[in-house]
Short mmCIF file of C-alpha atoms in Angstrom, two decimals:
data_model
loop_
_atom_site.label_atom_id
_atom_site.label_comp_id
_atom_site.label_asym_id
_atom_site.label_seq_id
_atom_site.Cartn_x
_atom_site.Cartn_y
_atom_site.Cartn_z
CA MET H 112 12.90 -36.35 -3.21
CA ALA H 113 11.19 -37.33 0.05
CA TRP H 114 14.41 -38.47 1.67
CA THR H 115 15.90 -34.97 1.28
CA CYS H 116 13.17 -33.35 3.37
CA SER H 117 14.45 -34.10 6.87
CA GLY H 118 14.80 -31.08 9.13
CA ARG H 119 16.12 -29.93 12.49
CA SER H 120 12.68 -28.92 13.72
CA ASN H 121 9.09 -29.84 13.02
CA GLY H 122 8.55 -26.59 11.14
CA GLU H 123 11.62 -27.13 8.96
CA LEU H 124 10.55 -30.70 8.14
CA ILE H 125 7.10 -29.61 6.99
CA SER H 126 8.45 -26.58 5.12
CA LYS H 127 10.82 -28.79 3.15
CA MET H 128 7.99 -31.15 2.24
CA TRP H 129 5.91 -28.14 1.21
CA ASN H 130 8.69 -26.83 -1.03
CA ALA H 131 9.12 -30.31 -2.52
CA ARG H 132 5.36 -30.45 -3.26
CA LEU H 133 4.93 -33.47 -0.99
CA VAL H 134 2.44 -31.35 0.94
CA LEU H 135 0.05 -29.63 -1.46
CA SER H 136 -2.60 -27.87 0.61
CA GLU H 137 -2.23 -25.16 3.21
CA ARG H 138 -4.67 -26.96 5.52
CA VAL H 139 -2.52 -30.09 5.63
CA ARG H 140 0.65 -28.03 5.99
CA ASP H 141 -0.74 -26.03 8.92
CA ALA H 142 -2.16 -29.12 10.63
CA MET H 143 1.17 -30.96 10.40
CA ILE H 144 3.03 -27.94 11.72
CA SER H 145 0.62 -27.79 14.66
CA VAL H 146 1.45 -31.36 15.76
CA ASP H 147 5.03 -31.81 16.98
CA ARG H 148 6.21 -35.15 15.61
CA ALA H 149 8.72 -35.41 18.48
CA HIS H 150 5.79 -36.11 20.81
CA PHE H 151 5.11 -39.33 18.90
CA THR H 152 8.52 -40.78 18.03
CA PRO H 153 10.65 -43.01 20.29
CA SER H 154 13.87 -41.33 19.16
CA GLN H 155 13.95 -37.58 19.74
CA HIS H 156 17.04 -36.97 17.63
CA LEU H 157 15.36 -38.70 14.67
CA ALA H 158 11.95 -37.09 15.20
CA TYR H 159 12.25 -34.80 12.19
CA GLN H 160 13.74 -37.32 9.77
CA ASP H 161 11.54 -38.11 6.78
CA SER H 162 11.73 -41.83 7.43
CA PRO H 163 9.71 -44.48 9.29
CA GLN H 164 10.66 -45.46 12.85
CA SER H 165 9.92 -48.58 14.85
CA ILE H 166 7.55 -48.15 17.80
CA GLY H 167 7.67 -51.80 18.86
CA TYR H 168 5.32 -54.75 18.35
CA SER H 169 6.38 -54.94 14.67
CA ALA H 170 4.75 -51.54 14.11
CA THR H 171 6.16 -48.25 12.88
CA ILE H 172 5.35 -44.58 12.73
CA SER H 173 5.28 -43.95 8.99
CA ALA H 174 7.55 -41.46 7.26
CA PRO H 175 6.11 -37.92 7.29
CA HIS H 176 5.71 -37.82 3.50
CA MET H 177 3.53 -40.95 3.71
CA HIS H 178 1.32 -39.29 6.31
CA ALA H 179 1.14 -36.19 4.12
CA SER H 180 -0.01 -38.29 1.16
CA ALA H 181 -2.77 -39.91 3.23
CA LEU H 182 -3.94 -36.55 4.57
CA GLU H 183 -4.07 -34.97 1.12
CA ASN H 184 -6.10 -37.92 -0.14
CA LEU H 185 -8.62 -37.69 2.70
CA LEU H 186 -8.74 -33.88 2.86
CA PRO H 187 -12.08 -33.39 1.00
CA PHE H 188 -13.74 -35.42 3.76
CA LEU H 189 -11.99 -33.79 6.70
CA GLY H 190 -13.53 -30.73 8.28
CA GLU H 191 -15.54 -29.37 11.15
CA GLY H 192 -18.13 -31.85 12.38
CA LYS H 193 -16.68 -34.84 10.50
CA ARG H 194 -16.21 -38.28 12.04
CA VAL H 195 -12.90 -40.01 11.32
CA LEU H 196 -11.64 -43.51 12.14
CA ASP H 197 -7.88 -44.18 12.13
CA VAL H 198 -7.34 -47.95 11.95
CA GLY H 199 -3.90 -48.98 13.19
CA SER H 200 -3.33 -45.67 14.97
CA GLY H 201 0.02 -46.77 16.42
CA SER H 202 1.93 -43.81 17.84
CA GLY H 203 -1.16 -41.59 17.56
CA TYR H 204 0.57 -39.04 15.33
CA LEU H 205 -1.79 -39.22 12.36
CA THR H 206 -4.77 -39.35 14.71
CA ALA H 207 -3.60 -36.04 16.16
CA VAL H 208 -3.16 -34.40 12.75
CA LEU H 209 -6.59 -35.65 11.68
CA ALA H 210 -7.99 -34.02 14.81
CA GLU H 211 -6.37 -30.73 13.81
CA LEU H 212 -8.32 -30.89 10.55
CA VAL H 213 -11.62 -31.85 12.18
CA PHE H 214 -11.45 -29.38 15.07
CA PRO H 215 -10.26 -26.10 13.53
CA SER H 216 -9.18 -23.31 15.83
CA SER H 217 -12.02 -21.03 16.85
CA THR H 218 -9.87 -18.08 15.77
CA SER H 219 -10.07 -19.31 12.18
CA SER H 220 -13.85 -19.21 12.11
CA SER H 221 -15.30 -16.78 9.59
CA THR H 222 -18.55 -16.47 11.53
CA SER H 223 -19.10 -12.91 12.72
CA PRO H 224 -20.10 -12.20 16.34
CA SER H 225 -23.52 -10.96 15.24
CA THR H 226 -24.18 -14.09 13.18
CA SER H 227 -23.09 -16.30 16.06
CA SER H 228 -25.38 -14.48 18.48
CA SER H 229 -28.31 -14.73 16.08
CA SER H 230 -27.74 -18.44 15.65
CA GLU H 231 -27.66 -19.04 19.39
CA THR H 232 -30.89 -17.07 19.86
CA SER H 233 -32.61 -18.99 17.10
CA SER H 234 -31.55 -22.26 18.68
CA SER H 235 -32.90 -21.29 22.08
CA GLU H 236 -36.19 -20.10 20.55
CA ASN H 237 -36.57 -23.38 18.68
CA PRO H 238 -35.69 -26.15 21.14
CA GLY H 239 -36.80 -28.79 18.65
CA GLU H 240 -34.25 -27.65 16.07
CA VAL H 241 -31.55 -30.20 15.26
CA LYS H 242 -28.17 -28.97 16.44
CA LYS H 243 -25.06 -29.36 14.36
CA LYS H 244 -23.33 -32.59 15.27
CA SER H 245 -19.83 -32.37 16.65
CA GLY H 246 -16.96 -34.20 15.03
CA LYS H 247 -14.96 -37.06 16.46
CA VAL H 248 -11.66 -38.78 15.73
CA VAL H 249 -11.04 -42.34 16.93
CA GLY H 250 -7.71 -44.18 16.87
CA LEU H 251 -8.25 -47.95 16.74
CA GLU H 252 -5.55 -50.44 17.75
CA HIS H 253 -5.57 -54.21 18.30
CA ILE H 254 -2.56 -54.11 20.64
CA ARG H 255 -3.28 -52.61 24.04
CA ALA H 256 0.24 -51.25 24.50
CA LEU H 257 -0.05 -49.31 21.23
CA ARG H 258 -3.52 -48.04 22.11
CA ASP H 259 -2.04 -46.76 25.37
CA LEU H 260 0.98 -45.30 23.55
CA GLY H 261 -1.20 -43.23 21.24
CA GLU H 262 -3.18 -41.83 24.15
CA THR H 263 -0.03 -41.10 26.18
CA ASN H 264 1.57 -39.28 23.24
CA MET H 265 -1.59 -37.24 22.63
CA MET H 266 -1.51 -36.12 26.27
CA LYS H 267 1.88 -34.44 25.73
CA SER H 268 0.20 -31.33 24.31
CA GLU H 269 -2.40 -29.21 26.06
CA LYS H 270 -4.64 -29.31 23.00
CA GLY H 271 -4.40 -33.09 22.79
CA LYS H 272 -5.13 -33.45 26.49
CA LYS H 273 -8.21 -31.26 26.11
CA TRP H 274 -9.50 -33.27 23.14
CA LEU H 275 -9.17 -36.48 25.13
CA GLN H 276 -10.87 -35.03 28.18
CA GLU H 277 -13.76 -33.81 26.04
CA LYS H 278 -13.87 -37.18 24.22
CA LYS H 279 -13.47 -35.47 20.88
CA VAL H 280 -10.55 -37.84 20.37
CA GLU H 281 -10.48 -41.40 21.69
CA PHE H 282 -8.11 -44.34 21.44
CA VAL H 283 -9.85 -47.70 21.55
CA LEU H 284 -8.91 -51.38 21.49
CA GLY H 285 -10.42 -53.66 18.87
CA ASP H 286 -10.11 -55.60 15.63
CA GLY H 287 -9.52 -53.05 12.91
CA ARG H 288 -10.92 -55.41 10.28
CA GLN H 289 -14.31 -54.96 11.92
CA GLY H 290 -14.10 -51.18 12.12
CA TRP H 291 -15.59 -49.52 15.19
CA ILE H 292 -19.19 -49.07 16.29
CA ASP H 293 -19.19 -46.00 18.50
CA PRO H 294 -20.99 -46.46 21.84
CA ASP H 295 -22.18 -42.83 21.57
CA GLY H 296 -24.87 -44.07 19.18
CA GLU H 297 -23.83 -42.06 16.13
CA GLU H 298 -23.26 -44.29 13.14
CA GLY H 299 -20.69 -44.24 10.37
CA TRP H 300 -17.48 -42.43 9.50
CA ASP H 301 -16.87 -39.70 6.94
CA ALA H 302 -13.28 -40.87 6.50
CA ILE H 303 -11.51 -44.10 7.41
CA HIS H 304 -7.72 -44.29 7.29
CA VAL H 305 -6.20 -47.77 7.40
CA GLY H 306 -2.60 -47.56 8.55
CA ALA H 307 -2.38 -51.27 9.31
CA ALA H 308 -1.37 -53.93 6.79
CA ALA H 309 -4.35 -55.62 5.15
CA MET H 310 -4.54 -58.46 2.65
CA GLU H 311 -8.00 -57.43 1.51
CA ILE H 312 -10.64 -54.71 1.86
CA HIS H 313 -12.92 -55.75 4.69
CA GLU H 314 -16.65 -55.35 4.13
CA ALA H 315 -17.27 -54.09 7.68
CA LEU H 316 -15.17 -51.00 6.94
CA ILE H 317 -17.05 -50.33 3.72
CA GLN H 318 -20.39 -50.67 5.49
CA GLN H 319 -19.35 -48.13 8.14
CA LEU H 320 -18.24 -45.54 5.59
CA ARG H 321 -20.73 -42.74 5.05
CA CYS H 322 -21.77 -41.62 1.59
CA PRO H 323 -20.03 -39.57 0.41
CA GLY H 324 -16.93 -40.69 2.25
CA ARG H 325 -13.45 -42.05 1.75
#
């Protein structure tokens, strides 16, 4: 079924996967529609094919239906304020879609203007009050050229460029088996996606996973 879902545009690709029940939730569907896969694939005319593509260094950008499966699996742990680590970020595509799920558009907020104003006033009147922590998405690569590729691809959209400038999204270089200790001082990840091949589950990743987390 998955191989019949290729499209002529990003929207058509995702719509076909939605109709084939390869994408199950509206949140995942909307996030994938928001990220143009053509920004992350080496071949523009194959950008909307539901198949993997080589990105060099013996790495690939996975087929869209595989990304959809990973996103659906992690979805309960993806939301505003969550911290997500993408091990083996490669092209940066999945990192970008994860960011869409962690940093929802302000227009989708259900908070009313009056509630927002009240909250801000309360915060200013109580300077000792703990503020809500902001989310973060980190793409981790062990090959510098792929780390750079993910960042370059993310910069192709204005939203991606803004996330990088604000350090809401970062691409870092390191050994994915050891996870990533964020220099910002905040510990742990609500969700860890491992897109790299692994012979075993590495304890460092388990230790960095928050509870509950996935």
